[in-house]
Amino acid sequence: MGKKVLGLDVGASAVKGGVVDLKKGEMISERFKIKTPNRPASIEEVLEAFAKVVKHFDWKGEIGIGFPAIVQNNVILTASNVDKKWIGKNIQDTFGKKVGLKVYAVNDADAAGMAERAFGGGKGKKGTVILLTLGSGIGSALFRDGILIPNTEFGHLKFKGEIAEKYCSSRVKDLEELSFKEWGKRLNNYLLHLELLFSPDLFLLGGGISRDFPKYKKHLSVKAKVKPAQMRNVAGIVGAAMAVLQK
Ligand code: BGC
């Protein structure tokens, strides 16, 4: 058994956590989730939900967080789907102080990407790999021969007069009531654009909608391989725990 870390995935509507064995890349507890009903949730609401998850596991060790924003050296630098007041906040001064434990954080899509690269669909893959999380926003993780280039934020690339996540996130599919065909075509336009910019060898698609991959894969015409992410809803938590490896 490897080192155990509590991994926490901070999302737009909930904080989810689980105990992770870093060597196996597996969640060895059940997944526990506290919802944050307001959108965006206030800093206090997120910290309260976070503290409840930590308490649920009676956790006293290190904690890794996947946070939905640019996170550099444990400081949050942007806030598109979260309260703007997060900008400039240090993870240790906020999350760490709340529970009196050592806390490390990375961008949530980088977290999912690190987990998929180490233990899932990107395992051992050389070349350029792009993982996208298609959810409330679009998160991205870029790897070259297994090395992560963090905080790429491809969901914020200007595309079709907007930023890409306002064009083809899975939230947009719901809001605009797009069929899988309509949404799949939008996703394909976006993937073609990314392909033009980065010539990836592989796209890995994560987020809840990766479960429906068979329903839209026929609309994807990029040259690169496209695969649904393998670790499903565990990737965010396993990858969050891996944030402690970056200290
Ligand atoms: C944020 C990213 C995040 C993504 C997925 C985007 O709006 O800017 O940092 O990775 O949503 O949560």
PDB file of C-alpha atoms and ligand atoms in Angstrom:
ATOM      1  CA  MET A   1       0.000   0.000   0.000  1.00  0.00           C
ATOM      2  CA  GLY A   2       1.265   3.500  -0.897  1.00  0.00           C
ATOM      3  CA  LYS A   3       0.999   6.835   0.818  1.00  0.00           C
ATOM      4  CA  LYS A   4      -2.559   7.828   1.642  1.00  0.00           C
ATOM      5  CA  VAL A   5      -3.812  11.330   0.861  1.00  0.00           C
ATOM      6  CA  LEU A   6      -7.275  12.869   1.021  1.00  0.00           C
ATOM      7  CA  GLY A   7      -8.175  14.082  -2.475  1.00  0.00           C
ATOM      8  CA  LEU A   8     -10.793  16.803  -2.881  1.00  0.00           C
ATOM      9  CA  ASP A   9     -12.393  17.976  -6.071  1.00  0.00           C
ATOM     10  CA  VAL A  10     -13.908  21.440  -5.771  1.00  0.00           C
ATOM     11  CA  GLY A  11     -16.610  21.837  -8.404  1.00  0.00           C
ATOM     12  CA  ALA A  12     -19.092  24.540  -9.368  1.00  0.00           C
ATOM     13  CA  SER A  13     -21.859  22.843  -7.358  1.00  0.00           C
ATOM     14  CA  ALA A  14     -20.193  20.479  -4.870  1.00  0.00           C
ATOM     15  CA  VAL A  15     -17.052  19.472  -3.029  1.00  0.00           C
ATOM     16  CA  LYS A  16     -16.262  15.753  -3.420  1.00  0.00           C
ATOM     17  CA  GLY A  17     -13.597  13.777  -1.683  1.00  0.00           C
ATOM     18  CA  GLY A  18     -12.096  10.390  -1.046  1.00  0.00           C
ATOM     19  CA  VAL A  19      -9.013   8.750   0.421  1.00  0.00           C
ATOM     20  CA  VAL A  20      -6.508   7.887  -2.283  1.00  0.00           C
ATOM     21  CA  ASP A  21      -3.671   5.375  -2.374  1.00  0.00           C
ATOM     22  CA  LEU A  22      -1.112   7.327  -4.399  1.00  0.00           C
ATOM     23  CA  LYS A  23       0.859   4.282  -5.467  1.00  0.00           C
ATOM     24  CA  LYS A  24      -2.096   2.360  -6.821  1.00  0.00           C
ATOM     25  CA  GLY A  25      -3.873   5.479  -8.063  1.00  0.00           C
ATOM     26  CA  GLU A  26      -7.068   4.222  -6.502  1.00  0.00           C
ATOM     27  CA  MET A  27      -9.692   5.654  -4.240  1.00  0.00           C
ATOM     28  CA  ILE A  28      -9.729   3.361  -1.208  1.00  0.00           C
ATOM     29  CA  SER A  29     -12.722   4.893   0.562  1.00  0.00           C
ATOM     30  CA  GLU A  30     -16.215   5.670  -0.625  1.00  0.00           C
ATOM     31  CA  ARG A  31     -16.729   9.006  -2.386  1.00  0.00           C
ATOM     32  CA  PHE A  32     -18.277  11.655  -0.167  1.00  0.00           C
ATOM     33  CA  LYS A  33     -19.934  14.764  -1.513  1.00  0.00           C
ATOM     34  CA  ILE A  34     -21.322  17.985  -0.027  1.00  0.00           C
ATOM     35  CA  LYS A  35     -23.358  20.196  -2.330  1.00  0.00           C
ATOM     36  CA  THR A  36     -22.916  23.980  -2.467  1.00  0.00           C
ATOM     37  CA  PRO A  37     -26.308  25.127  -3.810  1.00  0.00           C
ATOM     38  CA  ASN A  38     -25.511  28.789  -4.609  1.00  0.00           C
ATOM     39  CA  ARG A  39     -23.829  29.550  -7.936  1.00  0.00           C
ATOM     40  CA  PRO A  40     -21.203  30.671  -7.511  1.00  0.00           C
ATOM     41  CA  ALA A  41     -20.809  29.464  -3.948  1.00  0.00           C
ATOM     42  CA  SER A  42     -19.215  31.980  -1.604  1.00  0.00           C
ATOM     43  CA  ILE A  43     -15.731  31.333  -0.234  1.00  0.00           C
ATOM     44  CA  GLU A  44     -17.257  30.547   3.174  1.00  0.00           C
ATOM     45  CA  GLU A  45     -19.700  28.034   1.662  1.00  0.00           C
ATOM     46  CA  VAL A  46     -16.915  26.219  -0.183  1.00  0.00           C
ATOM     47  CA  LEU A  47     -14.697  26.174   2.922  1.00  0.00           C
ATOM     48  CA  GLU A  48     -17.596  24.880   5.048  1.00  0.00           C
ATOM     49  CA  ALA A  49     -18.308  22.076   2.558  1.00  0.00           C
ATOM     50  CA  PHE A  50     -14.580  21.289   2.414  1.00  0.00           C
ATOM     51  CA  ALA A  51     -14.345  21.115   6.232  1.00  0.00           C
ATOM     52  CA  LYS A  52     -17.367  18.764   6.329  1.00  0.00           C
ATOM     53  CA  VAL A  53     -15.713  16.380   3.874  1.00  0.00           C
ATOM     54  CA  VAL A  54     -12.462  16.443   5.886  1.00  0.00           C
ATOM     55  CA  LYS A  55     -14.444  15.787   9.077  1.00  0.00           C
ATOM     56  CA  HIS A  56     -16.394  12.947   7.464  1.00  0.00           C
ATOM     57  CA  PHE A  57     -13.126  11.073   6.893  1.00  0.00           C
ATOM     58  CA  ASP A  58     -11.768  12.202  10.286  1.00  0.00           C
ATOM     59  CA  TRP A  59      -8.705  13.149   8.258  1.00  0.00           C
ATOM     60  CA  LYS A  60      -5.449  14.258   9.915  1.00  0.00           C
ATOM     61  CA  GLY A  61      -2.947  13.860   7.076  1.00  0.00           C
ATOM     62  CA  GLU A  62      -2.095  15.728   3.895  1.00  0.00           C
ATOM     63  CA  ILE A  63      -4.787  16.974   1.525  1.00  0.00           C
ATOM     64  CA  GLY A  64      -4.655  17.562  -2.225  1.00  0.00           C
ATOM     65  CA  ILE A  65      -7.228  19.768  -3.960  1.00  0.00           C
ATOM     66  CA  GLY A  66      -8.305  20.116  -7.572  1.00  0.00           C
ATOM     67  CA  PHE A  67      -9.645  23.667  -7.951  1.00  0.00           C
ATOM     68  CA  PRO A  68     -11.505  24.966 -11.049  1.00  0.00           C
ATOM     69  CA  ALA A  69      -9.189  27.897 -11.827  1.00  0.00           C
ATOM     70  CA  ILE A  70      -5.561  28.684 -12.614  1.00  0.00           C
ATOM     71  CA  VAL A  71      -3.571  27.639  -9.551  1.00  0.00           C
ATOM     72  CA  GLN A  72       0.063  28.628  -9.493  1.00  0.00           C
ATOM     73  CA  ASN A  73       2.325  27.868  -6.547  1.00  0.00           C
ATOM     74  CA  ASN A  74      -0.778  27.221  -4.431  1.00  0.00           C
ATOM     75  CA  VAL A  75      -2.324  30.616  -5.255  1.00  0.00           C
ATOM     76  CA  ILE A  76      -5.638  30.953  -7.158  1.00  0.00           C
ATOM     77  CA  LEU A  77      -5.224  33.360 -10.061  1.00  0.00           C
ATOM     78  CA  THR A  78      -8.568  33.276 -11.929  1.00  0.00           C
ATOM     79  CA  ALA A  79     -12.254  32.687 -11.208  1.00  0.00           C
ATOM     80  CA  SER A  80     -14.614  31.999 -14.084  1.00  0.00           C
ATOM     81  CA  ASN A  81     -17.092  29.561 -12.543  1.00  0.00           C
ATOM     82  CA  VAL A  82     -16.340  30.421  -8.915  1.00  0.00           C
ATOM     83  CA  ASP A  83     -16.642  33.506  -6.696  1.00  0.00           C
ATOM     84  CA  LYS A  84     -14.319  36.266  -7.994  1.00  0.00           C
ATOM     85  CA  LYS A  85     -13.138  36.827  -4.421  1.00  0.00           C
ATOM     86  CA  TRP A  86     -11.004  33.678  -4.759  1.00  0.00           C
ATOM     87  CA  ILE A  87      -8.532  35.546  -6.985  1.00  0.00           C
ATOM     88  CA  GLY A  88      -5.229  36.009  -5.158  1.00  0.00           C
ATOM     89  CA  LYS A  89      -6.143  33.637  -2.318  1.00  0.00           C
ATOM     90  CA  ASN A  90      -3.517  31.211  -1.111  1.00  0.00           C
ATOM     91  CA  ILE A  91      -4.715  27.629  -0.673  1.00  0.00           C
ATOM     92  CA  GLN A  92      -2.909  27.156   2.631  1.00  0.00           C
ATOM     93  CA  ASP A  93      -4.293  30.399   4.111  1.00  0.00           C
ATOM     94  CA  THR A  94      -7.848  29.442   3.191  1.00  0.00           C
ATOM     95  CA  PHE A  95      -8.372  25.652   2.993  1.00  0.00           C
ATOM     96  CA  GLY A  96      -5.321  24.800   5.123  1.00  0.00           C
ATOM     97  CA  LYS A  97      -6.216  27.214   7.912  1.00  0.00           C
ATOM     98  CA  LYS A  98      -9.838  26.057   7.975  1.00  0.00           C
ATOM     99  CA  VAL A  99      -8.830  22.523   9.030  1.00  0.00           C
ATOM    100  CA  GLY A 100      -5.328  23.051  10.434  1.00  0.00           C
ATOM    101  CA  LEU A 101      -3.737  20.635   7.954  1.00  0.00           C
ATOM    102  CA  LYS A 102      -1.237  20.788   5.068  1.00  0.00           C
ATOM    103  CA  VAL A 103      -3.079  21.413   1.821  1.00  0.00           C
ATOM    104  CA  TYR A 104      -1.794  21.552  -1.766  1.00  0.00           C
ATOM    105  CA  ALA A 105      -3.752  22.394  -4.889  1.00  0.00           C
ATOM    106  CA  VAL A 106      -3.631  22.205  -8.672  1.00  0.00           C
ATOM    107  CA  ASN A 107      -6.099  23.105 -11.405  1.00  0.00           C
ATOM    108  CA  ASP A 108      -8.945  20.553 -11.476  1.00  0.00           C
ATOM    109  CA  ALA A 109      -8.410  19.519 -15.113  1.00  0.00           C
ATOM    110  CA  ASP A 110      -4.663  19.179 -14.539  1.00  0.00           C
ATOM    111  CA  ALA A 111      -5.580  16.929 -11.599  1.00  0.00           C
ATOM    112  CA  ALA A 112      -7.851  14.740 -13.749  1.00  0.00           C
ATOM    113  CA  GLY A 113      -5.178  14.713 -16.456  1.00  0.00           C
ATOM    114  CA  MET A 114      -2.435  13.638 -14.044  1.00  0.00           C
ATOM    115  CA  ALA A 115      -4.604  10.751 -12.849  1.00  0.00           C
ATOM    116  CA  GLU A 116      -5.513   9.641 -16.396  1.00  0.00           C
ATOM    117  CA  ARG A 117      -1.875   9.947 -17.513  1.00  0.00           C
ATOM    118  CA  ALA A 118      -0.537   7.929 -14.586  1.00  0.00           C
ATOM    119  CA  PHE A 119      -3.274   5.319 -14.164  1.00  0.00           C
ATOM    120  CA  GLY A 120      -5.961   5.617 -16.867  1.00  0.00           C
ATOM    121  CA  GLY A 121      -6.426   6.167 -20.593  1.00  0.00           C
ATOM    122  CA  GLY A 122      -3.193   8.126 -21.010  1.00  0.00           C
ATOM    123  CA  LYS A 123      -0.969   5.628 -19.186  1.00  0.00           C
ATOM    124  CA  GLY A 124       2.432   5.340 -20.855  1.00  0.00           C
ATOM    125  CA  LYS A 125       1.316   7.515 -23.795  1.00  0.00           C
ATOM    126  CA  LYS A 126       4.133   9.431 -25.502  1.00  0.00           C
ATOM    127  CA  GLY A 127       3.653  12.423 -27.769  1.00  0.00           C
ATOM    128  CA  THR A 128       1.129  15.195 -27.221  1.00  0.00           C
ATOM    129  CA  VAL A 129      -1.946  14.290 -25.213  1.00  0.00           C
ATOM    130  CA  ILE A 130      -4.782  16.706 -24.424  1.00  0.00           C
ATOM    131  CA  LEU A 131      -7.358  15.858 -21.790  1.00  0.00           C
ATOM    132  CA  LEU A 132     -10.513  17.961 -21.740  1.00  0.00           C
ATOM    133  CA  THR A 133     -13.064  17.964 -18.937  1.00  0.00           C
ATOM    134  CA  LEU A 134     -16.459  18.794 -20.381  1.00  0.00           C
ATOM    135  CA  GLY A 135     -18.694  19.982 -17.547  1.00  0.00           C
ATOM    136  CA  SER A 136     -19.870  23.380 -16.245  1.00  0.00           C
ATOM    137  CA  GLY A 137     -16.817  24.778 -18.017  1.00  0.00           C
ATOM    138  CA  ILE A 138     -14.140  23.155 -20.152  1.00  0.00           C
ATOM    139  CA  GLY A 139     -10.907  22.289 -18.395  1.00  0.00           C
ATOM    140  CA  SER A 140      -7.732  21.168 -20.126  1.00  0.00           C
ATOM    141  CA  ALA A 141      -4.527  19.304 -19.362  1.00  0.00           C
ATOM    142  CA  LEU A 142      -1.689  19.227 -21.896  1.00  0.00           C
ATOM    143  CA  PHE A 143       1.056  16.589 -21.795  1.00  0.00           C
ATOM    144  CA  ARG A 144       4.152  16.179 -23.907  1.00  0.00           C
ATOM    145  CA  ASP A 145       5.776  12.768 -23.423  1.00  0.00           C
ATOM    146  CA  GLY A 146       4.115  12.533 -20.030  1.00  0.00           C
ATOM    147  CA  ILE A 147       5.165  15.972 -18.823  1.00  0.00           C
ATOM    148  CA  LEU A 148       2.311  18.251 -17.827  1.00  0.00           C
ATOM    149  CA  ILE A 149       2.304  21.869 -18.978  1.00  0.00           C
ATOM    150  CA  PRO A 150      -0.057  23.203 -16.283  1.00  0.00           C
ATOM    151  CA  ASN A 151      -2.885  25.744 -16.399  1.00  0.00           C
ATOM    152  CA  THR A 152      -3.449  25.673 -20.155  1.00  0.00           C
ATOM    153  CA  GLU A 153      -7.118  26.790 -19.931  1.00  0.00           C
ATOM    154  CA  PHE A 154      -8.029  25.730 -23.469  1.00  0.00           C
ATOM    155  CA  GLY A 155     -11.675  26.195 -22.501  1.00  0.00           C
ATOM    156  CA  HIS A 156     -10.964  29.927 -22.511  1.00  0.00           C
ATOM    157  CA  LEU A 157      -9.595  30.073 -26.046  1.00  0.00           C
ATOM    158  CA  LYS A 158     -11.601  32.581 -28.078  1.00  0.00           C
ATOM    159  CA  PHE A 159     -13.767  30.533 -30.402  1.00  0.00           C
ATOM    160  CA  LYS A 160     -16.809  31.401 -32.558  1.00  0.00           C
ATOM    161  CA  GLY A 161     -17.026  34.862 -31.013  1.00  0.00           C
ATOM    162  CA  GLU A 162     -17.042  33.543 -27.443  1.00  0.00           C
ATOM    163  CA  ILE A 163     -14.756  31.532 -25.243  1.00  0.00           C
ATOM    164  CA  ALA A 164     -14.880  27.846 -26.132  1.00  0.00           C
ATOM    165  CA  GLU A 165     -16.563  26.701 -22.912  1.00  0.00           C
ATOM    166  CA  LYS A 166     -19.533  28.955 -23.710  1.00  0.00           C
ATOM    167  CA  TYR A 167     -19.851  27.139 -27.059  1.00  0.00           C
ATOM    168  CA  CYS A 168     -19.472  23.458 -26.267  1.00  0.00           C
ATOM    169  CA  SER A 169     -19.262  22.632 -22.543  1.00  0.00           C
ATOM    170  CA  SER A 170     -21.805  20.043 -21.425  1.00  0.00           C
ATOM    171  CA  ARG A 171     -23.564  22.820 -19.485  1.00  0.00           C
ATOM    172  CA  VAL A 172     -24.135  24.641 -22.763  1.00  0.00           C
ATOM    173  CA  LYS A 173     -25.598  21.435 -24.215  1.00  0.00           C
ATOM    174  CA  ASP A 174     -28.131  21.396 -21.372  1.00  0.00           C
ATOM    175  CA  LEU A 175     -28.840  25.147 -21.393  1.00  0.00           C
ATOM    176  CA  GLU A 176     -29.390  25.302 -25.149  1.00  0.00           C
ATOM    177  CA  GLU A 177     -31.075  21.881 -25.212  1.00  0.00           C
ATOM    178  CA  LEU A 178     -28.744  20.659 -27.948  1.00  0.00           C
ATOM    179  CA  SER A 179     -29.064  17.098 -29.266  1.00  0.00           C
ATOM    180  CA  PHE A 180     -25.960  14.892 -29.192  1.00  0.00           C
ATOM    181  CA  LYS A 181     -25.685  15.472 -32.929  1.00  0.00           C
ATOM    182  CA  GLU A 182     -25.757  19.271 -32.588  1.00  0.00           C
ATOM    183  CA  TRP A 183     -23.448  19.319 -29.627  1.00  0.00           C
ATOM    184  CA  GLY A 184     -21.127  16.678 -31.151  1.00  0.00           C
ATOM    185  CA  LYS A 185     -20.678  18.910 -34.207  1.00  0.00           C
ATOM    186  CA  ARG A 186     -19.789  21.856 -31.977  1.00  0.00           C
ATOM    187  CA  LEU A 187     -17.337  19.723 -30.047  1.00  0.00           C
ATOM    188  CA  ASN A 188     -15.814  18.581 -33.323  1.00  0.00           C
ATOM    189  CA  ASN A 189     -15.299  22.200 -34.479  1.00  0.00           C
ATOM    190  CA  TYR A 190     -13.505  22.923 -31.247  1.00  0.00           C
ATOM    191  CA  LEU A 191     -11.356  19.771 -31.429  1.00  0.00           C
ATOM    192  CA  LEU A 192     -10.414  20.639 -35.024  1.00  0.00           C
ATOM    193  CA  HIS A 193      -9.281  24.049 -33.799  1.00  0.00           C
ATOM    194  CA  LEU A 194      -7.178  22.515 -31.031  1.00  0.00           C
ATOM    195  CA  GLU A 195      -5.757  20.046 -33.532  1.00  0.00           C
ATOM    196  CA  LEU A 196      -4.698  22.893 -35.796  1.00  0.00           C
ATOM    197  CA  LEU A 197      -2.916  24.582 -32.896  1.00  0.00           C
ATOM    198  CA  PHE A 198      -1.295  21.607 -31.158  1.00  0.00           C
ATOM    199  CA  SER A 199      -1.343  18.523 -33.439  1.00  0.00           C
ATOM    200  CA  PRO A 200      -2.078  16.182 -30.540  1.00  0.00           C
ATOM    201  CA  ASP A 201      -1.731  12.418 -30.877  1.00  0.00           C
ATOM    202  CA  LEU A 202      -4.582  11.759 -28.484  1.00  0.00           C
ATOM    203  CA  PHE A 203      -7.583  13.581 -27.035  1.00  0.00           C
ATOM    204  CA  LEU A 204      -9.025  12.199 -23.818  1.00  0.00           C
ATOM    205  CA  LEU A 205     -12.542  13.410 -23.029  1.00  0.00           C
ATOM    206  CA  GLY A 206     -13.561  13.571 -19.379  1.00  0.00           C
ATOM    207  CA  GLY A 207     -16.510  14.908 -17.407  1.00  0.00           C
ATOM    208  CA  GLY A 208     -19.885  13.228 -16.940  1.00  0.00           C
ATOM    209  CA  ILE A 209     -20.676  13.430 -20.654  1.00  0.00           C
ATOM    210  CA  SER A 210     -17.746  11.120 -21.474  1.00  0.00           C
ATOM    211  CA  ARG A 211     -20.165   8.314 -20.489  1.00  0.00           C
ATOM    212  CA  ASP A 212     -22.244   9.180 -23.557  1.00  0.00           C
ATOM    213  CA  PHE A 213     -19.249   9.044 -25.914  1.00  0.00           C
ATOM    214  CA  PRO A 214     -20.899   6.431 -28.209  1.00  0.00           C
ATOM    215  CA  LYS A 215     -23.713   8.938 -28.833  1.00  0.00           C
ATOM    216  CA  TYR A 216     -21.479  11.636 -30.362  1.00  0.00           C
ATOM    217  CA  LYS A 217     -18.268   9.952 -31.489  1.00  0.00           C
ATOM    218  CA  LYS A 218     -19.543   9.629 -35.073  1.00  0.00           C
ATOM    219  CA  HIS A 219     -19.548  13.425 -35.353  1.00  0.00           C
ATOM    220  CA  LEU A 220     -15.843  13.727 -34.526  1.00  0.00           C
ATOM    221  CA  SER A 221     -13.538  13.945 -37.523  1.00  0.00           C
ATOM    222  CA  VAL A 222     -10.158  14.936 -36.073  1.00  0.00           C
ATOM    223  CA  LYS A 223      -7.095  12.975 -37.183  1.00  0.00           C
ATOM    224  CA  ALA A 224      -5.952  12.413 -33.614  1.00  0.00           C
ATOM    225  CA  LYS A 225      -7.318   9.484 -31.646  1.00  0.00           C
ATOM    226  CA  VAL A 226     -10.208  10.455 -29.369  1.00  0.00           C
ATOM    227  CA  LYS A 227     -11.056   8.335 -26.333  1.00  0.00           C
ATOM    228  CA  PRO A 228     -13.324   8.839 -23.342  1.00  0.00           C
ATOM    229  CA  ALA A 229     -11.329   9.195 -20.140  1.00  0.00           C
ATOM    230  CA  GLN A 230     -11.220   5.882 -18.282  1.00  0.00           C
ATOM    231  CA  MET A 231     -11.275   6.810 -14.642  1.00  0.00           C
ATOM    232  CA  ARG A 232     -14.631   8.558 -14.845  1.00  0.00           C
ATOM    233  CA  ASN A 233     -15.621  10.459 -11.718  1.00  0.00           C
ATOM    234  CA  VAL A 234     -12.638   9.112  -9.758  1.00  0.00           C
ATOM    235  CA  ALA A 235      -9.997  10.938 -11.863  1.00  0.00           C
ATOM    236  CA  GLY A 236     -10.650  14.344 -10.272  1.00  0.00           C
ATOM    237  CA  ILE A 237     -10.224  12.981  -6.759  1.00  0.00           C
ATOM    238  CA  VAL A 238      -7.214  10.730  -7.467  1.00  0.00           C
ATOM    239  CA  GLY A 239      -5.526  13.572  -9.388  1.00  0.00           C
ATOM    240  CA  ALA A 240      -6.307  16.071  -6.628  1.00  0.00           C
ATOM    241  CA  ALA A 241      -4.522  13.820  -4.160  1.00  0.00           C
ATOM    242  CA  MET A 242      -1.527  13.806  -6.542  1.00  0.00           C
ATOM    243  CA  ALA A 243      -1.215  17.584  -5.956  1.00  0.00           C
ATOM    244  CA  VAL A 244       0.819  16.756  -2.837  1.00  0.00           C
ATOM    245  CA  LEU A 245       3.509  15.310  -5.131  1.00  0.00           C
ATOM    246  CA  GLN A 246       4.070  18.782  -6.607  1.00  0.00           C
ATOM    247  CA  LYS A 247       5.248  20.411  -3.378  1.00  0.00           C
TER     248      LYS A 247
HETATM  249  C1  BGC B   1     -11.843  27.102 -15.510  1.00  0.00           C
HETATM  250  C2  BGC B   1     -10.759  26.057 -15.489  1.00  0.00           C
HETATM  251  C3  BGC B   1     -11.344  24.720 -15.071  1.00  0.00           C
HETATM  252  C4  BGC B   1     -12.538  24.363 -15.913  1.00  0.00           C
HETATM  253  C5  BGC B   1     -13.201  23.070 -15.462  1.00  0.00           C
HETATM  254  C6  BGC B   1     -12.976  26.622 -16.372  1.00  0.00           C
HETATM  255  O1  BGC B   1     -13.988  27.585 -16.401  1.00  0.00           O
HETATM  256  O2  BGC B   1     -11.345  28.315 -15.998  1.00  0.00           O
HETATM  257  O3  BGC B   1      -9.727  26.427 -14.614  1.00  0.00           O
HETATM  258  O4  BGC B   1     -10.351  23.737 -15.184  1.00  0.00           O
HETATM  259  O5  BGC B   1     -13.497  25.392 -15.890  1.00  0.00           O
HETATM  260  O6  BGC B   1     -13.647  23.138 -14.168  1.00  0.00           O
END
